Short mmCIF file of C-alpha atoms in Angstrom, two decimals:
data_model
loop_
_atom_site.label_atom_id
_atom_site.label_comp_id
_atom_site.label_asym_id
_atom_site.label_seq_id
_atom_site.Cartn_x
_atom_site.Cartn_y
_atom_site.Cartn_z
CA UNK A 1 154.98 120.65 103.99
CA UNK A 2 156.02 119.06 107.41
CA UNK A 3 154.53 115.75 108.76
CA UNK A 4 152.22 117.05 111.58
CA UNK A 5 150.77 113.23 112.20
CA UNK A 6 152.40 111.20 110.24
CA UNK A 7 156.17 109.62 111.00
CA UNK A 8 158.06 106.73 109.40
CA UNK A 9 154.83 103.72 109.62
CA UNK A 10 151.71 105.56 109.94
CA UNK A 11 149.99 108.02 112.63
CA UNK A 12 151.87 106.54 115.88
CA UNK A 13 151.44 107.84 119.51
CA UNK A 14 150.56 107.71 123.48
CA UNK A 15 146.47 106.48 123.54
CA UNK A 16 144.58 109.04 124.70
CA UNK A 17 147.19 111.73 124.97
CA UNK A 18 148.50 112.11 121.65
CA UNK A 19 146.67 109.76 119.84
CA UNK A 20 142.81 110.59 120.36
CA UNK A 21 139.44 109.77 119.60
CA UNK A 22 138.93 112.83 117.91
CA UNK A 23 142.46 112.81 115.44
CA UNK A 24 141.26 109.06 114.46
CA UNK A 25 137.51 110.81 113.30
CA UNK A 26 139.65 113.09 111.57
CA UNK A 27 142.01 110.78 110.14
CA UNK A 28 138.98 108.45 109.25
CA UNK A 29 137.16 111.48 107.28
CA UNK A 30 140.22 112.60 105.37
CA UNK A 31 141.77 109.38 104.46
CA UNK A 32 138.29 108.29 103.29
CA UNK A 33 137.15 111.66 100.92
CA UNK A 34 141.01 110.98 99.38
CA UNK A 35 140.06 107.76 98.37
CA UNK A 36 136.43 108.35 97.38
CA UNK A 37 137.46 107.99 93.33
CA UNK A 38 134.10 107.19 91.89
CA UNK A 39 130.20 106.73 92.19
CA UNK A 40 130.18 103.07 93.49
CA UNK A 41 130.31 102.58 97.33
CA UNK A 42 133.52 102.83 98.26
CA UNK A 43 134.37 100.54 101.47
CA UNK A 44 137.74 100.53 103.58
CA UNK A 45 138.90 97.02 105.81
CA UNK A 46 139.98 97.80 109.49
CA UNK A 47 141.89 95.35 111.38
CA UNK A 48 143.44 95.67 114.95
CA UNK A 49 145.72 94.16 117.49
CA UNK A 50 145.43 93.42 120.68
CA UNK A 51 145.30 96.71 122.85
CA UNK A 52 142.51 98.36 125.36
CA UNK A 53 142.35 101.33 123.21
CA UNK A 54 142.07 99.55 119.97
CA UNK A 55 137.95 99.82 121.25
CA UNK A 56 138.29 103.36 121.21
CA UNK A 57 139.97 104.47 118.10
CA UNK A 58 138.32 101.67 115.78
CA UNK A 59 134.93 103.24 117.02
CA UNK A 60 136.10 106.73 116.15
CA UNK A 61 137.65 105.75 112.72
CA UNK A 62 133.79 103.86 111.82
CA UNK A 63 132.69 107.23 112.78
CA UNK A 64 134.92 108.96 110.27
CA UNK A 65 134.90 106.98 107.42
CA UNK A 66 130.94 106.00 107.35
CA UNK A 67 130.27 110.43 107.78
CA UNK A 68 132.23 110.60 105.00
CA UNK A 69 130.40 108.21 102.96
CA UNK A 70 132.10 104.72 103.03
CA UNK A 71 131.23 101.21 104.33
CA UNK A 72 133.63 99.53 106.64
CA UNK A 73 134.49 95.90 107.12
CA UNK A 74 135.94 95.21 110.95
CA UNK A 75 138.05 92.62 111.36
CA UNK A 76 138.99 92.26 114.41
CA UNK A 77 142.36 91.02 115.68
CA UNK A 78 144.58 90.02 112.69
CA UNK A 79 147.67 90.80 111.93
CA UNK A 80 149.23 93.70 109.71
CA UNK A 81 149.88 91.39 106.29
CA UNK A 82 146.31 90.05 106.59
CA UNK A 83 145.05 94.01 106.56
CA UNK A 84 146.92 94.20 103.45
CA UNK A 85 145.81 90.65 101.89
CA UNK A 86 142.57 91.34 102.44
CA UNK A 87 142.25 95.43 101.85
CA UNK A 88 143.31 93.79 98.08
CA UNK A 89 141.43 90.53 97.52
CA UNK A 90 137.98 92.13 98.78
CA UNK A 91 138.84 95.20 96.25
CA UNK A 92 138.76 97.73 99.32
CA UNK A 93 139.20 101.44 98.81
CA UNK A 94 141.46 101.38 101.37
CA UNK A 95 142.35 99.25 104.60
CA UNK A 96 143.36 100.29 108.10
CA UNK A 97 145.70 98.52 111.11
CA UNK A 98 145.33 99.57 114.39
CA UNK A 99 148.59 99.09 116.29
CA UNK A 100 151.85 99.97 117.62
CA UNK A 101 153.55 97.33 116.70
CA UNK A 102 156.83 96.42 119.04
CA UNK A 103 155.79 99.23 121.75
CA UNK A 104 154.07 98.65 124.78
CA UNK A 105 150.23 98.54 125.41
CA UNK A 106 149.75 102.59 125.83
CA UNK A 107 150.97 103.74 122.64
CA UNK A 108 149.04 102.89 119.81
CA UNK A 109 148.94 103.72 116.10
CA UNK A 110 146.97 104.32 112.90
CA UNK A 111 148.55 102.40 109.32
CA UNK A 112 146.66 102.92 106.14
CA UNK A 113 146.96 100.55 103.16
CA UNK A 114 145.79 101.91 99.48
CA UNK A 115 143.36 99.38 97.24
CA UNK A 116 147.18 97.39 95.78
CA UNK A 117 147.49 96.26 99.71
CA UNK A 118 150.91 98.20 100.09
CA UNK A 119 151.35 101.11 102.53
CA UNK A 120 150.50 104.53 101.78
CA UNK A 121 153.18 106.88 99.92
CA UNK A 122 154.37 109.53 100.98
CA UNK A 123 152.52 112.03 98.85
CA UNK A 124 149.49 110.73 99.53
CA UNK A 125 149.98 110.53 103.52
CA UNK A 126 150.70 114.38 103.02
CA UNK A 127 147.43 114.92 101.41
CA UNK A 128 145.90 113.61 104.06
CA UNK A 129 147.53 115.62 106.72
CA UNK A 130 146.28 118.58 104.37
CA UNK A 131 142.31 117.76 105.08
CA UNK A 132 143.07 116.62 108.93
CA UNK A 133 142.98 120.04 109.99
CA UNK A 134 140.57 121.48 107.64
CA UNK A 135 137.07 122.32 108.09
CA UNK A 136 135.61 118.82 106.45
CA UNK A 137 132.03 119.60 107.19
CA UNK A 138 131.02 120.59 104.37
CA UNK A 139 131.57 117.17 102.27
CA UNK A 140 130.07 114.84 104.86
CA UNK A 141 127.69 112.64 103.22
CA UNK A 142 124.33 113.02 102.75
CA UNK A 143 121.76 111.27 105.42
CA UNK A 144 121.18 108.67 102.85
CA UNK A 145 124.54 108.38 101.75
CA UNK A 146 126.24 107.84 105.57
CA UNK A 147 128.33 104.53 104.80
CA UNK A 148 127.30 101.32 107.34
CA UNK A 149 129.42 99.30 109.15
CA UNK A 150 129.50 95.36 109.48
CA UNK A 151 131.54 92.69 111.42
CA UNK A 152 133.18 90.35 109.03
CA UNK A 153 133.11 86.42 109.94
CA UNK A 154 135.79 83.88 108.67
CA UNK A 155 138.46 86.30 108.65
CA UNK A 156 141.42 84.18 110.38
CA UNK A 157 140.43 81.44 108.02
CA UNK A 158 141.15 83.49 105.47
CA UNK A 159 144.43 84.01 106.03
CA UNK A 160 145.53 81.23 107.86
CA UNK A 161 144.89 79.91 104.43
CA UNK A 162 146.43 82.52 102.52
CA UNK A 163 149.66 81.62 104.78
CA UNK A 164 149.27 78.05 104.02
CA UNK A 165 149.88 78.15 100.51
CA UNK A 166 152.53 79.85 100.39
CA UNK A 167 153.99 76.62 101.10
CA UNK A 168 154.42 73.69 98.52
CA UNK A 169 150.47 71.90 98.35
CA UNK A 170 152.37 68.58 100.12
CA UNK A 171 154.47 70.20 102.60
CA UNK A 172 153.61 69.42 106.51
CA UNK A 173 155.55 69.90 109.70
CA UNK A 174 154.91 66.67 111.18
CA UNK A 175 157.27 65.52 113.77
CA UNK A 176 158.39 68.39 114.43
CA UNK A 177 157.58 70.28 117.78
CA UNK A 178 157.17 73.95 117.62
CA UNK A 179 156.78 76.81 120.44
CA UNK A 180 155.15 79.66 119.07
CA UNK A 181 154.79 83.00 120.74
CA UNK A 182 152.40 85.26 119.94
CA UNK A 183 153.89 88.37 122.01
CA UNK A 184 149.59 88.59 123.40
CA UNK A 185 149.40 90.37 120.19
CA UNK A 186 147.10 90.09 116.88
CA UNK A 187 148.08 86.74 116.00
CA UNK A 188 147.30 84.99 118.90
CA UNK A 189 144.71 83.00 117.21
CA UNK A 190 145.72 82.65 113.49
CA UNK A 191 149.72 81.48 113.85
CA UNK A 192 149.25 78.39 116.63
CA UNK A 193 146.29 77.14 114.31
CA UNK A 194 148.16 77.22 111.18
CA UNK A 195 151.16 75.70 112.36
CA UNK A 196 148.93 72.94 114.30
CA UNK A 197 147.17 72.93 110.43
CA UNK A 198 150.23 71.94 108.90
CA UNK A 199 151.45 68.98 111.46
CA UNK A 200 153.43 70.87 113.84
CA UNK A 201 153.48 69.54 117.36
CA UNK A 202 152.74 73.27 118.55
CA UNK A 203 153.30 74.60 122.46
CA UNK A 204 151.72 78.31 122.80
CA UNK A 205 152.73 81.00 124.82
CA UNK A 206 151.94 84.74 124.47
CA UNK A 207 148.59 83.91 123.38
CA UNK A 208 146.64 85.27 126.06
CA UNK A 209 145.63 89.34 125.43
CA UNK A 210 144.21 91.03 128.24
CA UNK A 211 144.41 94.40 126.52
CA UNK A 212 147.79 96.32 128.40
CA UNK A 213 149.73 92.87 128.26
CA UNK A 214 150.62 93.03 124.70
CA UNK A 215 154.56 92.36 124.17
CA UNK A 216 155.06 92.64 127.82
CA UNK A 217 157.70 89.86 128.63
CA UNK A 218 156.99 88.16 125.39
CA UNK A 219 157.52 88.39 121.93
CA UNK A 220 160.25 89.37 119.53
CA UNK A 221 161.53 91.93 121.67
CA UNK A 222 161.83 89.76 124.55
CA UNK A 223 162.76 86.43 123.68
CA UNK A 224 163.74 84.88 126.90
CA UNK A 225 160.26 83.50 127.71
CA UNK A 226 160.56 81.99 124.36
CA UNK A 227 164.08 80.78 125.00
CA UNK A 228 162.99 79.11 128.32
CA UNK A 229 159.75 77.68 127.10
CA UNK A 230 161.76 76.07 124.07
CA UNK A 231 164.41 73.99 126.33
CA UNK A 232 161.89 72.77 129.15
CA UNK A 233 159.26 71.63 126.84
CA UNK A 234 162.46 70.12 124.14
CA UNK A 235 161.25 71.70 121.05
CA UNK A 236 162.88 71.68 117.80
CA UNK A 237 162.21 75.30 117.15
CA UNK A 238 160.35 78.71 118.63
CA UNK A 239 158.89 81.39 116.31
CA UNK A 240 158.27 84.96 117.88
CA UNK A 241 155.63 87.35 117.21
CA UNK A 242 155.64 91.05 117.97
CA UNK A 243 152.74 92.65 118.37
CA UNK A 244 151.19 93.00 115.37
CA UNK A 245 153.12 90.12 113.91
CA UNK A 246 154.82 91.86 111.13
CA UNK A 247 158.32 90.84 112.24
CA UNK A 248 159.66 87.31 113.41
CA UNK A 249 162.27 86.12 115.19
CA UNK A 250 163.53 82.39 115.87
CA UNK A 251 165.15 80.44 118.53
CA UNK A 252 166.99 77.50 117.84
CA UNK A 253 166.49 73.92 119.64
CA UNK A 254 169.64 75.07 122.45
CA UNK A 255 167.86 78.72 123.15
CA UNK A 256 169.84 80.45 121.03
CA UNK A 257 168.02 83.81 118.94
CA UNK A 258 168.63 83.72 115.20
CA UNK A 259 167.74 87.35 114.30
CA UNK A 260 166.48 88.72 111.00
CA UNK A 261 169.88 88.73 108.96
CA UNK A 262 170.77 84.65 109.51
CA UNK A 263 166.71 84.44 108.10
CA UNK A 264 166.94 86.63 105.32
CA UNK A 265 170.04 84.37 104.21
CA UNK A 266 168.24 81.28 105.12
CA UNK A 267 165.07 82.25 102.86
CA UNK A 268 167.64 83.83 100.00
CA UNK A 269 169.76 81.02 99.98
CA UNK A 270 166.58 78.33 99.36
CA UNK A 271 164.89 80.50 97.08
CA UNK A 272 168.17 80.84 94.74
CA UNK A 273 168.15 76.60 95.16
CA UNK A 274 164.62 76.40 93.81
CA UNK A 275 165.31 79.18 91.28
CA UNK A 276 163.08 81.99 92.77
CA UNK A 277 165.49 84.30 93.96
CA UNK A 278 164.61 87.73 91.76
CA UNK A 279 167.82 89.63 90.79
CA UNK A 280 170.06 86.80 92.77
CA UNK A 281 169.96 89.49 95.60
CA UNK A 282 167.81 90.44 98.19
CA UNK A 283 167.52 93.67 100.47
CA UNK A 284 168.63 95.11 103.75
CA UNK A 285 169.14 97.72 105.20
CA UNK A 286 172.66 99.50 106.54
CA UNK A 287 172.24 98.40 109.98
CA UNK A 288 172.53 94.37 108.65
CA UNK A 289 175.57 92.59 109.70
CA UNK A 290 178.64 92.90 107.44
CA UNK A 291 178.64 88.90 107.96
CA UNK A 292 175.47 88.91 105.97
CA UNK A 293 176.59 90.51 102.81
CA UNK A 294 180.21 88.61 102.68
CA UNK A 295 178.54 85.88 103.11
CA UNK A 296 175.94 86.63 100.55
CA UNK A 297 178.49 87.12 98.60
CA UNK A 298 180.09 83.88 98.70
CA UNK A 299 177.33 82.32 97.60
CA UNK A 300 176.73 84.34 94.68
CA UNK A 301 173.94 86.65 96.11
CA UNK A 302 173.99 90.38 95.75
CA UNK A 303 172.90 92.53 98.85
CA UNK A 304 171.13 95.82 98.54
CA UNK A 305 171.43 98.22 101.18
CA UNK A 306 168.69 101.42 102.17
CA UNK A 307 168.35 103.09 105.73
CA UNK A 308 166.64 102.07 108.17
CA UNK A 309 162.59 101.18 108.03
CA UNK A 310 160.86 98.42 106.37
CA UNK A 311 159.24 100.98 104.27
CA UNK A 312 162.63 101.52 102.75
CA UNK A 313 163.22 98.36 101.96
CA UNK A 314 159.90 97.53 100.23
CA UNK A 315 160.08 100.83 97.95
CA UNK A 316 163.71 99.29 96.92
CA UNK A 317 161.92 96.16 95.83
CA UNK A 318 158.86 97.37 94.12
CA UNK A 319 161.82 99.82 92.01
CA UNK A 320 164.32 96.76 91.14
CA UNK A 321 162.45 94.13 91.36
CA UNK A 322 163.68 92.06 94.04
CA UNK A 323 161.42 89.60 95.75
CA UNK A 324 163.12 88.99 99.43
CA UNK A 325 164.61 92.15 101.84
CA UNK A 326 163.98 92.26 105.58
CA UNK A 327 165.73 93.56 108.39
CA UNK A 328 167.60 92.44 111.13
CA UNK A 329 164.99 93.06 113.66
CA UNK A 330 163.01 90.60 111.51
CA UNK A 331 160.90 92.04 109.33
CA UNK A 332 161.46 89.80 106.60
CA UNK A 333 159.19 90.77 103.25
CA UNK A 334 158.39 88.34 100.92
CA UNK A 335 157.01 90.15 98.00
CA UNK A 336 155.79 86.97 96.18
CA UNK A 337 153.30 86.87 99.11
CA UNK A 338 152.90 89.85 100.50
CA UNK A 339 152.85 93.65 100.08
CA UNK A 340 154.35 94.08 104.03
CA UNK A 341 156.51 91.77 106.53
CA UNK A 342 154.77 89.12 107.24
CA UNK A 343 156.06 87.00 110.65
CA UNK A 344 154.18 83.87 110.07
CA UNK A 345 154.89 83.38 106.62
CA UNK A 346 158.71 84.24 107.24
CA UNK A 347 158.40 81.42 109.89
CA UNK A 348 156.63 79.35 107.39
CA UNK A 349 158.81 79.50 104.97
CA UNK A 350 162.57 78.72 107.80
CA UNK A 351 159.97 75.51 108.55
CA UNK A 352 160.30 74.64 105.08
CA UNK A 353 163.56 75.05 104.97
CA UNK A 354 164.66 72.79 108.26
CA UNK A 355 161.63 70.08 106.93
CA UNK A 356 163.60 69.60 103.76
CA UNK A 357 166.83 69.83 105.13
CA UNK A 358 166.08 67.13 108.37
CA UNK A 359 168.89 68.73 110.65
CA UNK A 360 168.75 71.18 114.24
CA UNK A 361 167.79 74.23 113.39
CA UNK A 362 171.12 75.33 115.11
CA UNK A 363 172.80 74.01 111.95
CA UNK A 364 170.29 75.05 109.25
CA UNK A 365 169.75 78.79 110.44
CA UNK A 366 173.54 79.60 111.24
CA UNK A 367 174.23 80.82 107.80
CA UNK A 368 177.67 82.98 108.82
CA UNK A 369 179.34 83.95 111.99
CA UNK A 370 178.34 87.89 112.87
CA UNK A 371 180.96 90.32 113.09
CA UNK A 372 181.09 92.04 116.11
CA UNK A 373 178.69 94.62 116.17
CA UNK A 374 178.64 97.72 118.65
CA UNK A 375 175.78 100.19 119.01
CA UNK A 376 175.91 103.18 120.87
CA UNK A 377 173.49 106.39 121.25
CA UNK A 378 174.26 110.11 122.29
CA UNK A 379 171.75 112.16 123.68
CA UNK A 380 171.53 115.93 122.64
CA UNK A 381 169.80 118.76 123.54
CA UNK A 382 169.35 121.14 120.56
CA UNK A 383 171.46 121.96 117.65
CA UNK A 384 173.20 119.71 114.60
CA UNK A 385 176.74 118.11 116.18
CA UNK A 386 177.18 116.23 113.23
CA UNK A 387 177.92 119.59 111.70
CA UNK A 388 180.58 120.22 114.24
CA UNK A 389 184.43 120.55 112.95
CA UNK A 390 185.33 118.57 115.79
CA UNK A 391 182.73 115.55 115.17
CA UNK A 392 183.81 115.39 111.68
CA UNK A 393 188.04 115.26 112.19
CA UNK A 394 186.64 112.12 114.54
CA UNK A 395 184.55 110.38 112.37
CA UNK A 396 187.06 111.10 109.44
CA UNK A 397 189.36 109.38 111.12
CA UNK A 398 187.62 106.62 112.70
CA UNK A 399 186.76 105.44 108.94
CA UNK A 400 189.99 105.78 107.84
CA UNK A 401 190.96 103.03 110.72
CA UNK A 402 188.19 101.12 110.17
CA UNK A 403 188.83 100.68 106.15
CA UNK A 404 189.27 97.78 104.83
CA UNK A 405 188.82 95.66 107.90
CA UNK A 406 184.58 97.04 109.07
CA UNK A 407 182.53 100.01 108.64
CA UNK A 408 180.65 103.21 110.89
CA UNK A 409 177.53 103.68 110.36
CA UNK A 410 176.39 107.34 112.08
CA UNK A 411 172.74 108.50 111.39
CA UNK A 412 170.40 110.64 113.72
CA UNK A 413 167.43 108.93 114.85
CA UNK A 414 163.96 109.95 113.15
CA UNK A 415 162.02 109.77 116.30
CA UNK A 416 164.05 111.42 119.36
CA UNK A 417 167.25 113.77 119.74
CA UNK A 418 168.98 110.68 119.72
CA UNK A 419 172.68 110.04 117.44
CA UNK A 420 173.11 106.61 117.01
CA UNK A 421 176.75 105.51 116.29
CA UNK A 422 177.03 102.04 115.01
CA UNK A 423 180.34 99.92 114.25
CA UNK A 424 181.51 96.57 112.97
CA UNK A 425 184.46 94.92 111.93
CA UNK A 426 186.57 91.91 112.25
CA UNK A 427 188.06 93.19 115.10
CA UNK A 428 185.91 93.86 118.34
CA UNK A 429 188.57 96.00 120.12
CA UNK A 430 189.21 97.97 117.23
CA UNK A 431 185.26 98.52 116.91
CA UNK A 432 185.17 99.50 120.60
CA UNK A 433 187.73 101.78 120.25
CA UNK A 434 186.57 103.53 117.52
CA UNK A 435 183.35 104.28 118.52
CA UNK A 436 183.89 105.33 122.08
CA UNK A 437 186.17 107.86 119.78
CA UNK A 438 183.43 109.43 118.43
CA UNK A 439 180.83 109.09 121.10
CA UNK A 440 183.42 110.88 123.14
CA UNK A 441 183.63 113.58 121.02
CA UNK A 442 179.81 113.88 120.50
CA UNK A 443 179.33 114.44 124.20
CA UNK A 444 181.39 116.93 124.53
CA UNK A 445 179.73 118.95 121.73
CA UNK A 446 176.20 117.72 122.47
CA UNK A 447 176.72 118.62 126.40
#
């Protein structure tokens, strides 16, 4: 059956326009008569970020669930990890996170988390999408049975404390002066009070939500505020939210970004020290740096590759066992912690890593030197040109040239009528030349 609502991280789209009141009421009563699996009050978590119309649909998904029969827990403004932390310590039925993430204020999304705390499967998202158009009026609870709804209190404790010992019971950040930004996102409150917790000398940007200023000019998609903030004020180190603080980014002490791939080395690398390092690998996906896994490799550290989505990478751990995969954009999972990227403890955990190690975080978190790296995207109207004779002679060819010495990566995008053509090797002309090849050849059969 076709995905109707659901794409690659939940029910995701324009508040108000595609994403409405009424398809969260549905998505409320379906999700929560699929996970009705006994005769005991069943109960579901809902956490949010940040946005205006987080109001909106968190009052329409109460109304779903509690017609349907179960209690809800709000939690207000947390970020994504804690839904699933807490959707699994409080032995929910299920557990919700309003947001959209990386994209601006107006979009907005639904994710669902089942009672182990990880995201929902496939299968189960389809069953879903099988009652959200159905006629559900018939197994709405009983006037008795209609489930209640309560705030919870002491919910950022909670996890600020979960976050905290993840960490070794004497480790602190003292001396050591930290600009966080929260992106005006759902961990505004919870990641400048642990890190102040902990002995960080902490500077705070991004931490003031007005509802449509979420990610706007801050955050891991836009680091330059960060960048800035981190050289006037002298800092050691900046740590960047995004929106629903799933995904991290840091700057080091000069301004410079250290993306996803130079963290996931920096976390693989100390947990292979300390002898934690599952399967002495860790996963990424194919758009990591081909600096990563050489360098991986030189240190004796396998690197597992899946396409694109943290989703991806998390099913590849839960089936092999490993316990660190991320991706470049900085979704870094830790599955000794967490069933989802977690931001702050990914930050948490680099912290640890430049406490121990007493040198600029310039030095610590420059694991390898990137190859270059060119991304470019081609437009099309209707139609499959990947099919095309043409299109394949080019690419063909363009991996032949690139053997040895880099690699294409070519993959349609899941969202848009978008082909995004990716290169890298050791040689940045080569890589430009090779993909302006192809995208050449694309537009001509796209046009």
């Amino acid at each position: 059956m076709s995905r109707r609502y659901f794409g690659t991280d939940g029910v995701r789209g324009r508040a108000n326009a595609t994403l409405t009141a009424d398809l969260a009421l549905r998505v409320g009563m379906a999700a929560g008569l699929i996970f009705q699996r006994g005769e005991y009050r069943h109960r579901v978590v809902i956490g949010k970020d940040t946005r205006l119309s987080g109001y909106m649909i968190e009052n329409a998904l109460v109304a779903g669930f509690t017609s349907v029969g179960m209690d809800v827990l709000l939690l207000g403004p947390v970020p994504t990890p804690a839904v699933g932390m807490l959707t699994r310590s409080m032995r929910a039925d299920l557990g919700v996170m309003i947001s959209a993430s990386h994209n601006p204020y107006d979009d907005n999304g639904i994710k669902l988390f089942g009672p182990d705390g990880f995201k929902l499967s496939d299968e189960v998202e389809r069953e879903i999408e099988g009652l959200i158009d159905e006629d559900m009026a018939k197994r709405l609870a009983k006037p008795a049975e209609i489930g209640r709804a309560k705030r919870l209190e002491g919910v950022h404790a909670r996890y600020i404390e979960y976050a905290k010992r993840t960490l070794p019971r004497d480790q602190t950040f003292d001396g050591i002066r930290v600009v966080v930004d929260c992106a005006n996102g759902a961990g505004y409150k919870v990641a400048p009070e642990a890190l102040w917790e902990l002995g960080a000398d902490v500077v705070s940007i991004g931490v003031e939500p007005d509802g449509m200023n979420i990610n706007r000019d801050v955050g891991s998609t836009s680091p330059a505020a960060l960048s800035a903030k981190v050289r006037e004020v002298r800092a050691d180190i900046g740590i960047a939210l995004d929106g629903d603080a799933d995904r991290v980014i840091i700057v080091d002490e000069k301004g410079h970004v250290v993306d996803g791939d130079q963290l996931m080395a920096v976390v693989a690398e100390s947990f292979k020290e300390d002898g934690r390092l599952a399967r002495s690998g860790l996963v990424a996906t194919v758009m990591s740096n081909l600096g990563l896994e050489r360098h991986l490799a030189g240190e004796g550290i396998s690197l597992a590759r899946t396409a694109v989505g943290d989703r991806y990478v998390l099913e590849r751990m839960r089936a092999d066992g490993y316990n660190v995969g991320g991706e470049q954009s900085g979704h870094i999972i830790l599955s000794d912690y967490s069933t989802t990227g977690d931001g702050l403890v990914a930050a948490l955990q680099v912290l640890a890593v430049v406490a121990r190690r007493g040198k600029p975080v310039s030095e610590v978190c420059h694991r390898f030197d990137p190859l270059p790296q060119i991304l470019k995207n081609v437009r099309y109207a209707s139609g499959r040109p990947l099919e095309d004779e043409k299109v394949k002679i080019v690419i063909a060819d363009a991996e032949r040239r690139l053997a040895n010495h880099g690699r294409l990566l070519i993959r349609p995008s899941g969202t848009e009528p978008v082909i995004r053509v990716m290169g890298e090797g050791d040689d940045r002309d080569l890589v430009e030349n090779v993909v302006d090849d192809v995208i050449d050849v694309l537009q001509k059969v796209a046009a």
